[in-house]
Amino acid sequence: MRIAGAVNLCVVLLLTSSLALSQNLYQRTLKLMGSRFDISVVANDSVQGNQFIDIAVNEISRIESLISSWDSTSQTSLINRNAGIRPVEVDPELYNLIERSLHISRLTQGAFDITFASTDRIWHFDGTMVSMPTPDQVAKSVSNVGYQNVILNKTNYSVFLAKKGMRIGFGAIGKGFAADKAKALLMQHGVAGGIVNASGDMNAWGTQPNGEQWRIAITNPFNKSVPFGLLPLNGGALVTSGDYEKFVVFNGKHYSHIINPKTGYPVSGIVSASIFAPKAELADALATAVMVMGVDTGLDFVNQVKGVEAIIVDENGKVFTSKGVQLEHISSFNLLKNN
């Protein structure tokens, strides 16, 4: 599954200098949920802009306290501590997130799986790995992974992990969920437009102060300093997963930080998967799932999901798209492996 901080996307704000505009764009960058968040809002003045951003920050912090598996006091941690022991009653908000996560797991046949948190962390992408894990270590690492062993009871909103040693975690869906919640709350407060960028989980609404569309630059996986595509984002979400931010190399082979939850081994074949979806939560989960599925299966899956599109780049620099994406409509399209 994807480890936090995998991909950074660049928000390209094409603003004019018209003096007739009564609103401006206000932005703040800060660390939340262990990752970089960039929050941009359209507002009348800096006081209002900062008030709006504070609303988003407080909402994201609230979500973090609910879903964090690192916070020993969170409901997620309580679920994990009681794995194989007893069901735990949780807030409906967390219950519903888990229920949606399991639904995505079933749809993707386990390519996305929140129980991946159960793994023994045998892969390390912080520069400390000096050798490959053994096949036995890899097999043992995923022995407690399996979304089928998460038992839900909606009558009392309880969650039970059926096997001791199981854990759930929201590293591949949590930031998208938080971005969705912050966006919804800002819209409720009358914010006309903005972007919540949760370390590359992009969620936009409205327009820029000059009335133009928001445009998002997707990183070229072979040259991170050069975006390969500039795409409009109107009221939806865009999330990219890639294997170029965190990896290890053994015997000349590149091993990505994105792990297949079924096998315990890093994925291969795809270097970048960008998913467009109505919500960042869904795009977040599916970006990881497509990386695990591979090009053919991933595209076939995306083409069957209404409202979801994909741009996939394979290890040879070839670009694949779902049926609803036209590359000729992407501004500044440029992807060459030797750039």
Short mmCIF file of C-alpha atoms in Angstrom, two decimals:
data_model
loop_
_atom_site.label_atom_id
_atom_site.label_comp_id
_atom_site.label_asym_id
_atom_site.label_seq_id
_atom_site.Cartn_x
_atom_site.Cartn_y
_atom_site.Cartn_z
CA MET A 1 0.00 0.00 0.00
CA ARG A 2 1.08 3.55 -0.31
CA ILE A 3 3.21 5.08 2.42
CA ALA A 4 2.48 8.67 3.43
CA GLY A 5 4.29 11.36 1.51
CA ALA A 6 4.52 9.39 -1.71
CA VAL A 7 3.69 12.01 -4.28
CA ASN A 8 3.69 15.77 -4.46
CA LEU A 9 1.64 17.52 -7.11
CA CYS A 10 2.01 21.13 -8.08
CA VAL A 11 -0.94 23.49 -8.16
CA VAL A 12 -0.52 25.80 -11.10
CA LEU A 13 -2.49 28.97 -10.51
CA LEU A 14 -2.93 30.94 -13.69
CA LEU A 15 -4.05 34.26 -12.27
CA THR A 16 -4.59 37.49 -14.19
CA SER A 17 -3.85 40.99 -12.99
CA SER A 18 -7.36 42.35 -13.50
CA LEU A 19 -8.09 45.12 -11.02
CA ALA A 20 -11.80 44.47 -11.27
CA LEU A 21 -11.59 41.33 -9.21
CA SER A 22 -13.02 41.71 -5.70
CA GLN A 23 -11.67 38.43 -4.36
CA ASN A 24 -8.19 37.04 -4.00
CA LEU A 25 -6.53 33.71 -3.34
CA TYR A 26 -5.17 33.00 0.13
CA GLN A 27 -2.94 30.03 0.82
CA ARG A 28 -1.24 28.30 3.71
CA THR A 29 1.17 25.36 3.87
CA LEU A 30 1.42 23.30 7.03
CA LYS A 31 2.04 19.79 8.32
CA LEU A 32 -1.03 17.75 9.19
CA MET A 33 -1.53 13.99 9.47
CA GLY A 34 2.25 13.67 9.22
CA SER A 35 2.22 15.14 5.71
CA ARG A 36 2.32 18.44 3.88
CA PHE A 37 -1.03 20.12 3.29
CA ASP A 38 -1.51 23.16 1.03
CA ILE A 39 -4.85 24.87 1.56
CA SER A 40 -5.96 27.55 -0.92
CA VAL A 41 -9.23 29.50 -0.64
CA VAL A 42 -10.90 32.34 -2.52
CA ALA A 43 -11.93 35.08 -0.10
CA ASN A 44 -12.69 38.80 0.13
CA ASP A 45 -9.68 39.68 2.28
CA SER A 46 -6.87 38.15 4.32
CA VAL A 47 -8.89 38.08 7.54
CA GLN A 48 -11.65 36.08 5.91
CA GLY A 49 -9.16 33.95 4.03
CA ASN A 50 -7.31 32.98 7.20
CA GLN A 51 -10.58 32.27 9.00
CA PHE A 52 -11.56 29.89 6.21
CA ILE A 53 -8.19 28.15 6.29
CA ASP A 54 -8.44 27.77 10.08
CA ILE A 55 -11.78 26.00 9.59
CA ALA A 56 -10.13 23.53 7.21
CA VAL A 57 -7.17 22.96 9.52
CA ASN A 58 -9.41 22.25 12.50
CA GLU A 59 -11.46 19.79 10.47
CA ILE A 60 -8.40 17.93 9.20
CA SER A 61 -7.02 17.76 12.76
CA ARG A 62 -10.34 16.35 13.95
CA ILE A 63 -10.24 13.65 11.28
CA GLU A 64 -6.65 12.81 12.21
CA SER A 65 -7.60 12.28 15.86
CA LEU A 66 -10.36 9.92 14.74
CA ILE A 67 -8.51 7.72 12.24
CA SER A 68 -4.87 7.84 13.33
CA SER A 69 -3.35 4.47 14.14
CA TRP A 70 -0.36 6.22 15.73
CA ASP A 71 -2.47 7.97 18.38
CA SER A 72 -3.00 5.44 21.17
CA THR A 73 -6.18 7.24 22.23
CA SER A 74 -7.90 7.09 18.82
CA GLN A 75 -10.80 4.78 18.04
CA THR A 76 -8.70 3.17 15.30
CA SER A 77 -6.05 2.24 17.86
CA LEU A 78 -8.74 0.82 20.13
CA ILE A 79 -9.96 -1.39 17.29
CA ASN A 80 -6.43 -2.62 16.68
CA ARG A 81 -5.72 -3.34 20.36
CA ASN A 82 -8.82 -5.52 20.51
CA ALA A 83 -8.05 -7.59 17.41
CA GLY A 84 -9.11 -11.19 18.03
CA ILE A 85 -10.59 -10.18 21.38
CA ARG A 86 -13.82 -8.25 21.00
CA PRO A 87 -15.76 -5.84 18.76
CA VAL A 88 -15.31 -2.12 19.41
CA GLU A 89 -18.11 0.42 19.07
CA VAL A 90 -17.02 3.51 17.13
CA ASP A 91 -18.44 6.77 15.83
CA PRO A 92 -20.66 6.33 12.76
CA GLU A 93 -18.24 8.52 10.80
CA LEU A 94 -15.36 6.08 11.32
CA TYR A 95 -17.60 3.06 10.87
CA ASN A 96 -18.81 4.38 7.51
CA LEU A 97 -15.24 5.06 6.34
CA ILE A 98 -14.29 1.47 7.19
CA GLU A 99 -17.41 0.20 5.44
CA ARG A 100 -16.57 2.16 2.29
CA SER A 101 -12.97 0.94 2.46
CA LEU A 102 -14.09 -2.68 2.58
CA HIS A 103 -16.37 -2.04 -0.38
CA ILE A 104 -13.40 -0.77 -2.39
CA SER A 105 -11.42 -3.83 -1.29
CA ARG A 106 -14.13 -6.10 -2.66
CA LEU A 107 -14.35 -4.14 -5.92
CA THR A 108 -10.57 -4.27 -6.40
CA GLN A 109 -10.29 -7.89 -5.19
CA GLY A 110 -7.93 -6.86 -2.42
CA ALA A 111 -5.62 -4.58 -4.41
CA PHE A 112 -6.66 -1.94 -1.87
CA ASP A 113 -6.83 -3.22 1.70
CA ILE A 114 -6.82 -1.23 4.96
CA THR A 115 -5.66 -4.35 6.83
CA PHE A 116 -2.30 -3.93 5.12
CA ALA A 117 -1.40 -2.16 8.36
CA SER A 118 -1.14 -5.68 9.82
CA THR A 119 2.14 -6.32 8.03
CA ASP A 120 5.45 -6.64 9.77
CA ARG A 121 7.33 -3.73 8.25
CA ILE A 122 10.10 -5.61 6.52
CA TRP A 123 10.53 -3.10 3.70
CA HIS A 124 12.14 0.21 4.64
CA PHE A 125 12.48 3.10 2.23
CA ASP A 126 14.38 5.52 4.47
CA GLY A 127 17.88 4.47 3.40
CA THR A 128 18.34 1.85 6.13
CA MET A 129 17.72 -1.31 4.07
CA VAL A 130 20.90 -3.16 3.13
CA SER A 131 19.45 -6.42 1.77
CA MET A 132 16.28 -7.99 0.42
CA PRO A 133 13.94 -9.65 2.90
CA THR A 134 13.76 -13.42 2.59
CA PRO A 135 10.74 -15.15 1.00
CA ASP A 136 9.77 -16.47 4.43
CA GLN A 137 9.88 -12.97 5.90
CA VAL A 138 7.70 -11.65 3.07
CA ALA A 139 5.15 -14.45 3.48
CA LYS A 140 4.97 -13.92 7.23
CA SER A 141 4.59 -10.16 6.78
CA VAL A 142 1.22 -10.53 5.05
CA SER A 143 -0.13 -13.46 7.07
CA ASN A 144 -2.58 -11.22 8.94
CA VAL A 145 -3.65 -9.16 5.93
CA GLY A 146 -7.19 -9.76 4.71
CA TYR A 147 -10.11 -7.36 4.53
CA GLN A 148 -12.47 -10.37 4.73
CA ASN A 149 -11.58 -10.65 8.43
CA VAL A 150 -12.97 -7.23 9.32
CA ILE A 151 -16.43 -7.84 10.79
CA LEU A 152 -18.89 -4.94 10.90
CA ASN A 153 -22.14 -4.67 12.84
CA LYS A 154 -24.23 -1.67 11.88
CA THR A 155 -26.76 -2.16 14.67
CA ASN A 156 -24.25 -0.80 17.18
CA TYR A 157 -21.54 0.53 14.80
CA SER A 158 -19.00 -2.00 16.01
CA VAL A 159 -15.84 -3.16 14.27
CA PHE A 160 -14.12 -6.46 15.00
CA LEU A 161 -10.79 -7.70 13.63
CA ALA A 162 -11.23 -11.46 13.66
CA LYS A 163 -7.56 -12.43 13.95
CA LYS A 164 -5.06 -11.51 16.63
CA GLY A 165 -2.26 -9.44 15.18
CA MET A 166 -4.52 -7.73 12.67
CA ARG A 167 -4.46 -3.98 12.29
CA ILE A 168 -6.21 -1.45 10.12
CA GLY A 169 -4.74 1.80 8.87
CA PHE A 170 -5.82 4.56 6.53
CA GLY A 171 -2.53 5.53 4.89
CA ALA A 172 -3.95 4.99 1.40
CA ILE A 173 -7.31 6.67 1.93
CA GLY A 174 -7.14 8.88 5.03
CA LYS A 175 -5.70 12.05 3.50
CA GLY A 176 -8.23 11.90 0.70
CA PHE A 177 -11.01 11.49 3.26
CA ALA A 178 -9.71 14.48 5.23
CA ALA A 179 -9.48 16.59 2.06
CA ASP A 180 -13.10 15.75 1.23
CA LYS A 181 -14.29 16.66 4.71
CA ALA A 182 -12.39 19.97 4.70
CA LYS A 183 -13.74 20.86 1.26
CA ALA A 184 -17.34 20.07 2.28
CA LEU A 185 -17.07 22.19 5.40
CA LEU A 186 -15.56 25.14 3.54
CA MET A 187 -18.35 24.98 0.96
CA GLN A 188 -20.88 24.99 3.80
CA HIS A 189 -19.26 28.21 5.03
CA GLY A 190 -19.71 29.81 1.64
CA VAL A 191 -16.18 29.57 0.27
CA ALA A 192 -16.66 30.08 -3.47
CA GLY A 193 -13.56 28.24 -4.61
CA GLY A 194 -10.41 26.57 -3.43
CA ILE A 195 -8.10 23.59 -3.42
CA VAL A 196 -7.16 21.26 -0.57
CA ASN A 197 -3.88 19.59 -1.49
CA ALA A 198 -3.17 16.76 0.94
CA SER A 199 0.35 15.79 -0.14
CA GLY A 200 -0.82 15.33 -3.69
CA ASP A 201 -4.41 14.33 -2.97
CA MET A 202 -6.01 17.24 -4.78
CA ASN A 203 -9.61 18.33 -4.19
CA ALA A 204 -10.94 21.44 -5.91
CA TRP A 205 -14.17 23.37 -6.22
CA GLY A 206 -15.31 26.62 -7.79
CA THR A 207 -12.88 28.66 -9.84
CA GLN A 208 -9.88 30.92 -9.42
CA PRO A 209 -10.59 34.56 -8.51
CA ASN A 210 -10.31 35.50 -12.19
CA GLY A 211 -13.00 32.97 -13.10
CA GLU A 212 -10.63 30.55 -14.79
CA GLN A 213 -10.52 26.85 -14.06
CA TRP A 214 -8.10 25.39 -11.57
CA ARG A 215 -5.28 23.60 -13.35
CA ILE A 216 -3.13 20.88 -11.90
CA ALA A 217 0.31 19.83 -13.06
CA ILE A 218 1.13 16.11 -12.84
CA THR A 219 4.74 15.27 -12.10
CA ASN A 220 6.81 13.61 -14.80
CA PRO A 221 7.92 10.38 -13.06
CA PHE A 222 11.19 10.39 -15.00
CA ASN A 223 12.01 14.03 -14.28
CA LYS A 224 10.24 15.49 -11.26
CA SER A 225 11.28 19.04 -12.15
CA VAL A 226 9.25 18.92 -15.37
CA PRO A 227 5.47 18.36 -15.24
CA PHE A 228 4.23 16.21 -18.08
CA GLY A 229 0.64 17.37 -18.08
CA LEU A 230 -1.44 20.39 -17.11
CA LEU A 231 -5.04 19.42 -16.50
CA PRO A 232 -8.21 21.30 -15.54
CA LEU A 233 -9.84 20.21 -12.30
CA ASN A 234 -13.43 21.28 -11.91
CA GLY A 235 -15.18 20.32 -8.72
CA GLY A 236 -13.52 16.95 -8.38
CA ALA A 237 -10.38 15.25 -7.16
CA LEU A 238 -7.09 14.11 -8.66
CA VAL A 239 -4.67 11.80 -6.88
CA THR A 240 -1.40 10.40 -8.22
CA SER A 241 0.53 7.45 -6.84
CA GLY A 242 4.06 6.90 -8.06
CA ASP A 243 7.07 4.69 -7.44
CA TYR A 244 9.66 7.43 -7.88
CA GLU A 245 9.54 9.15 -4.48
CA LYS A 246 10.53 6.26 -2.19
CA PHE A 247 12.27 3.10 -3.35
CA VAL A 248 15.27 0.83 -2.88
CA VAL A 249 17.58 -0.75 -5.44
CA PHE A 250 19.05 -4.24 -5.04
CA ASN A 251 21.17 -5.89 -7.74
CA GLY A 252 20.19 -3.15 -10.15
CA LYS A 253 16.44 -3.67 -9.67
CA HIS A 254 14.14 -0.86 -8.52
CA TYR A 255 11.72 -1.77 -5.70
CA SER A 256 8.85 0.65 -5.09
CA HIS A 257 7.46 1.66 -1.71
CA ILE A 258 4.01 0.62 -2.94
CA ILE A 259 3.50 -2.96 -1.77
CA ASN A 260 1.05 -5.50 -3.12
CA PRO A 261 -1.00 -6.46 -0.03
CA LYS A 262 -1.55 -9.98 -1.38
CA THR A 263 2.09 -10.88 -2.02
CA GLY A 264 4.05 -8.58 0.27
CA TYR A 265 6.33 -7.58 -2.60
CA PRO A 266 6.68 -4.12 -4.19
CA VAL A 267 4.63 -3.48 -7.31
CA SER A 268 6.31 -3.20 -10.70
CA GLY A 269 5.41 -2.18 -14.23
CA ILE A 270 3.66 1.12 -13.43
CA VAL A 271 5.63 4.19 -12.34
CA SER A 272 2.70 6.60 -12.04
CA ALA A 273 -1.09 6.29 -11.76
CA SER A 274 -3.25 9.42 -11.72
CA ILE A 275 -6.91 8.97 -10.84
CA PHE A 276 -9.73 11.48 -11.39
CA ALA A 277 -12.82 10.92 -9.26
CA PRO A 278 -15.67 12.90 -7.70
CA LYS A 279 -14.07 12.55 -4.26
CA ALA A 280 -10.45 12.47 -3.11
CA GLU A 281 -11.15 9.52 -0.81
CA LEU A 282 -12.07 7.32 -3.77
CA ALA A 283 -9.28 8.65 -5.98
CA ASP A 284 -6.77 8.06 -3.17
CA ALA A 285 -7.75 4.42 -2.74
CA LEU A 286 -7.97 3.67 -6.45
CA ALA A 287 -4.60 5.24 -7.26
CA THR A 288 -2.99 2.68 -4.99
CA ALA A 289 -5.19 -0.14 -6.28
CA VAL A 290 -4.32 0.57 -9.92
CA MET A 291 -0.60 0.54 -9.11
CA VAL A 292 -1.11 -2.93 -7.64
CA MET A 293 -3.38 -4.19 -10.45
CA GLY A 294 -1.08 -3.26 -13.32
CA VAL A 295 -1.85 -1.50 -16.58
CA ASP A 296 -4.31 -3.87 -18.25
CA THR A 297 -6.33 -4.88 -15.21
CA GLY A 298 -6.22 -1.36 -13.79
CA LEU A 299 -7.54 0.27 -16.96
CA ASP A 300 -10.21 -2.37 -17.39
CA PHE A 301 -11.35 -1.73 -13.82
CA VAL A 302 -11.38 2.07 -14.15
CA ASN A 303 -13.33 1.90 -17.40
CA GLN A 304 -16.11 0.12 -15.52
CA VAL A 305 -16.42 2.68 -12.71
CA LYS A 306 -18.67 5.63 -13.47
CA GLY A 307 -17.11 9.05 -12.92
CA VAL A 308 -13.55 7.72 -12.61
CA GLU A 309 -10.73 8.22 -15.12
CA ALA A 310 -7.04 7.34 -15.14
CA ILE A 311 -3.71 8.28 -16.68
CA ILE A 312 -1.09 5.56 -16.24
CA VAL A 313 2.61 5.69 -17.08
CA ASP A 314 4.52 2.43 -17.33
CA GLU A 315 8.18 1.79 -16.60
CA ASN A 316 9.06 2.34 -20.27
CA GLY A 317 7.48 5.78 -20.37
CA LYS A 318 4.41 4.72 -22.29
CA VAL A 319 1.19 6.52 -21.37
CA PHE A 320 -2.16 4.73 -21.08
CA THR A 321 -5.50 6.40 -20.43
CA SER A 322 -9.03 5.35 -19.59
CA LYS A 323 -11.75 5.89 -22.16
CA GLY A 324 -12.75 9.36 -20.99
CA VAL A 325 -9.29 10.94 -21.16
CA GLN A 326 -8.05 12.64 -24.35
CA LEU A 327 -4.32 13.35 -24.21
CA GLU A 328 -4.61 16.05 -26.86
CA HIS A 329 -6.70 18.05 -24.40
CA ILE A 330 -3.92 18.10 -21.82
CA SER A 331 -1.92 21.34 -21.93
CA SER A 332 1.88 21.07 -22.12
CA PHE A 333 1.78 17.29 -22.46
CA ASN A 334 5.35 16.10 -22.27
CA LEU A 335 6.63 12.74 -21.10
CA LEU A 336 9.95 11.40 -22.31
CA LYS A 337 11.88 8.91 -20.22
CA ASN A 338 15.17 10.58 -21.08
CA ASN A 339 14.04 14.17 -20.38
#
